[in-house]
CSV table of C-alpha atoms in Angstrom, one decimal:
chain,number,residue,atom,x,y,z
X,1416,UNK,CA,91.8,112.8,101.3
X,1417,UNK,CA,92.6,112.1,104.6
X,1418,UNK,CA,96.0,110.2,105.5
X,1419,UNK,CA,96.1,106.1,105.5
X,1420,UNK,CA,98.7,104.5,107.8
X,1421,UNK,CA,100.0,101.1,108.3
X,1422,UNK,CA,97.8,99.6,111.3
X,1423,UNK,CA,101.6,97.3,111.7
X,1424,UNK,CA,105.1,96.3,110.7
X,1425,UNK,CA,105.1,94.0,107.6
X,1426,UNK,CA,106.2,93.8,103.6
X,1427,UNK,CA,103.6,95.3,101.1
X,1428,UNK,CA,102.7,91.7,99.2
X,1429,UNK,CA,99.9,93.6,96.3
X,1430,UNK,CA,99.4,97.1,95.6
X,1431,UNK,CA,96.7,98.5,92.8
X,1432,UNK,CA,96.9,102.1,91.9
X,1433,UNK,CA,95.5,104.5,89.2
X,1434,UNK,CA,91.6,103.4,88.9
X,1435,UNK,CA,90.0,106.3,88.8
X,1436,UNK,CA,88.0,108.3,91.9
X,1437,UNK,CA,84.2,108.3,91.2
X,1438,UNK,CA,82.8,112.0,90.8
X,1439,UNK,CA,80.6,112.9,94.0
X,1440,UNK,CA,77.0,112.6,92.5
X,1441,UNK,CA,73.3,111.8,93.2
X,1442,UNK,CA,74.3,108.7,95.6
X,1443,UNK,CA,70.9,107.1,95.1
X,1444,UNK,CA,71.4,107.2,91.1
X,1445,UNK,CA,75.2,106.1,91.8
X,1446,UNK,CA,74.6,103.4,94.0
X,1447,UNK,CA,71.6,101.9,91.4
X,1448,UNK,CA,74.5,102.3,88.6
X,1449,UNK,CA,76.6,99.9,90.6
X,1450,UNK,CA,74.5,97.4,91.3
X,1451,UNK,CA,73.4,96.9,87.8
X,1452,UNK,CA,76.6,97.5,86.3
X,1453,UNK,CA,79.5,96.5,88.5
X,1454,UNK,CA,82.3,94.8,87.3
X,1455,UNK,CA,83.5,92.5,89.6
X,1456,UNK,CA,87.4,92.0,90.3
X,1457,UNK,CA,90.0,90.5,87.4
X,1458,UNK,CA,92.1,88.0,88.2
X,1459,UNK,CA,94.2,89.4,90.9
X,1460,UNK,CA,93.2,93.2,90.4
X,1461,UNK,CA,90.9,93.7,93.0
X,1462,UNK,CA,90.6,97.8,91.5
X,1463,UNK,CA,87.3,96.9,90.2
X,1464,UNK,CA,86.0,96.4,93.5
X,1465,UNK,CA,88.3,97.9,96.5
X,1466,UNK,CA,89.3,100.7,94.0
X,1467,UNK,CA,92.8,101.5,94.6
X,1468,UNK,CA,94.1,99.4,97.5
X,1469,UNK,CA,97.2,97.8,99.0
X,1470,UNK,CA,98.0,94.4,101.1
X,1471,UNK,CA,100.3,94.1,103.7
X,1472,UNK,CA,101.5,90.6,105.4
X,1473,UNK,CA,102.5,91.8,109.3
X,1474,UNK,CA,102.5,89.2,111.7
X,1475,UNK,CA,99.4,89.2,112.9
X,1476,UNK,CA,98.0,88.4,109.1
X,1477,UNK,CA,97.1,90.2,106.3
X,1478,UNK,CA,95.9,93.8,106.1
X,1479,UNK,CA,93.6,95.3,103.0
X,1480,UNK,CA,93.2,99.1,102.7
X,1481,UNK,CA,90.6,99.8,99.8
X,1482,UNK,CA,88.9,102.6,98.1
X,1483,UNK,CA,92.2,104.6,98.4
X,1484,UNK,CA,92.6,107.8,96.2
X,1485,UNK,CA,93.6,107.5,92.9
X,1486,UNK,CA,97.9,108.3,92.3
X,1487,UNK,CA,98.1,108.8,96.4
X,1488,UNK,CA,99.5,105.1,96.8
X,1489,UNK,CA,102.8,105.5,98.2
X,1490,UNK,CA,104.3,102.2,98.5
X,1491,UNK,CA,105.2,99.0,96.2
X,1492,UNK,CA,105.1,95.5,96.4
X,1493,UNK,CA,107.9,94.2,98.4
X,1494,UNK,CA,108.7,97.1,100.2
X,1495,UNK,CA,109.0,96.7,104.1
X,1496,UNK,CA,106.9,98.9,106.1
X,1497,UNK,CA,106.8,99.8,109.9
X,1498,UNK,CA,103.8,100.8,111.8
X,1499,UNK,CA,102.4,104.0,111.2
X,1500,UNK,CA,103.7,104.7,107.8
X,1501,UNK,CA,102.2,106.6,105.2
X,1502,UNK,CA,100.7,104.3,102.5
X,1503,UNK,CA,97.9,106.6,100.9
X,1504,UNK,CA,94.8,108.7,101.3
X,1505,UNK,CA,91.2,107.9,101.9
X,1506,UNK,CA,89.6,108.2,98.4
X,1507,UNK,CA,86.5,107.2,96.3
X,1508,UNK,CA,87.7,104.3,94.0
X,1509,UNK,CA,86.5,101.3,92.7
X,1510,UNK,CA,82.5,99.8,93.8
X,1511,UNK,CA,81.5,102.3,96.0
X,1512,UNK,CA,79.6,105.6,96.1
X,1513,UNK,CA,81.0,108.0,98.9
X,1514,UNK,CA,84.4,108.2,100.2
X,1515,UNK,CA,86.0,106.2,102.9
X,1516,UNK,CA,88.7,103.8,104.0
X,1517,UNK,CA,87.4,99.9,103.6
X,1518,UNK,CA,89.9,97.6,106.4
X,1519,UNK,CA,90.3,94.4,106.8
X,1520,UNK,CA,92.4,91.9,108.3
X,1521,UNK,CA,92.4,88.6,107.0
X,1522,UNK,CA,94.4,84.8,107.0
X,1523,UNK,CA,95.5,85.0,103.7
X,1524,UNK,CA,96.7,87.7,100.4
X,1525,UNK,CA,93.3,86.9,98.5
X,1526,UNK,CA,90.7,89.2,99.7
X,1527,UNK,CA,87.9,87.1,98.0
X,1528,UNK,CA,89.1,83.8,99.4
X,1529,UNK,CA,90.5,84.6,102.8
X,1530,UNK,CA,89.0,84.6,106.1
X,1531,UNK,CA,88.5,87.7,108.1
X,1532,UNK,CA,90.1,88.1,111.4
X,1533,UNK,CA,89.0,90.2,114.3
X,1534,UNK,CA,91.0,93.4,114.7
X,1535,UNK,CA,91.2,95.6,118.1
X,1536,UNK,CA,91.5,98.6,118.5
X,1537,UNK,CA,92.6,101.0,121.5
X,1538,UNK,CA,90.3,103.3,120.6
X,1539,UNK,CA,88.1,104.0,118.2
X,1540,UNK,CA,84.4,105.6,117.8
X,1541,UNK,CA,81.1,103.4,117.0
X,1542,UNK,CA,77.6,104.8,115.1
X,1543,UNK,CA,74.9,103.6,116.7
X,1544,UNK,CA,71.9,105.5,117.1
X,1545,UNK,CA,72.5,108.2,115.4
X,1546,UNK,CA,75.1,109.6,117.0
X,1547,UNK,CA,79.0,108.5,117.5
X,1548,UNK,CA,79.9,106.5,120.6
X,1549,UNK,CA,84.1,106.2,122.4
X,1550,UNK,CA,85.4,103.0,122.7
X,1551,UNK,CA,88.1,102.2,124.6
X,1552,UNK,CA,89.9,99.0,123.5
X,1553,UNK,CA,87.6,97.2,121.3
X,1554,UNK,CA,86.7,94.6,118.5
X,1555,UNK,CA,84.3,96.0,115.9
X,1556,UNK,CA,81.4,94.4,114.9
X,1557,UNK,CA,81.0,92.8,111.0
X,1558,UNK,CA,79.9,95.9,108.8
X,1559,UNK,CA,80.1,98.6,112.2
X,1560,UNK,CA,80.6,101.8,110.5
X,1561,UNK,CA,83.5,103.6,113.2
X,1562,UNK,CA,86.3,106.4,112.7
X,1563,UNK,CA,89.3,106.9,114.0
X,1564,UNK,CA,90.1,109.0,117.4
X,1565,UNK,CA,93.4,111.0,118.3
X,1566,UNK,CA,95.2,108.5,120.4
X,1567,UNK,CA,97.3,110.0,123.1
């Protein structure tokens, strides 16, 4: 439930709202469910997979927020946005079994056709090893589970 922000200034281009959260159970049993079950995306409703989500075109590209909670969206298609505005809260929608914030950046509005684009960051934190690591301006790696840090 914690707060999603725009990473930067752009126009909302896709939003997807009101798939429902999962309900926090065995996450073994949950993620075997998913595999043999899933449903992938529809057309252009991505909610299948990336749960509730929105798409934002800045400058820089294309940003996807996924797995947002579900009614918490708080922006529409069209709508300008600057950096740092509230767009929703971390949730567990759509293919996934535990709650977080799935980010991207990308070359294009399709999420299953674009490319991916490195992203830096001033700061963040890195797993590795068991145990969380600062970084100070940085590119994270392809599937490098991070969290945010209270920037200055």
């Amino acid at each position: 439930d914690e707060p999603v922000y725009s990473v930067f200034e752009g126009d909302v281009t896709a939003v997807g709202d009101g798939w429902p959260d999962r309900a926090r159970i065995n996450a073994f049993w949950e993620l075997i469910r998913a595999t043999l079950f899933a449903t992938g995306p529809r057309g252009t409703d991505y909610r299948p997979l990336a749960g509730n989500y929105v798409i934002i075109e800045g400058e820089v590209g294309f940003a996807m927020y996924g797995h947002l909670r579900n009614g918490s969206v708080g922006v529409r298609p069209g709508e300008g946005v600057d950096a740092g505005v509230h767009i929703g809260r971390v949730g567990n929608s759509g293919n996934t079994t535990l709650p977080h914030l799935h980010f991207q950046l990308m070359d294009g509005p399709d999420p299953l056709t674009a490319r991916g684009l490195p992203c830096a960051f001033r700061g963040y934190e890195r797993f590795a090893s068991g145990s969380w690591h600062a970084i100070e301006c940085g590119v994270p790696d392809a599937m490098e589970r991070i969290r945010s840090t209270a920037l200055p």
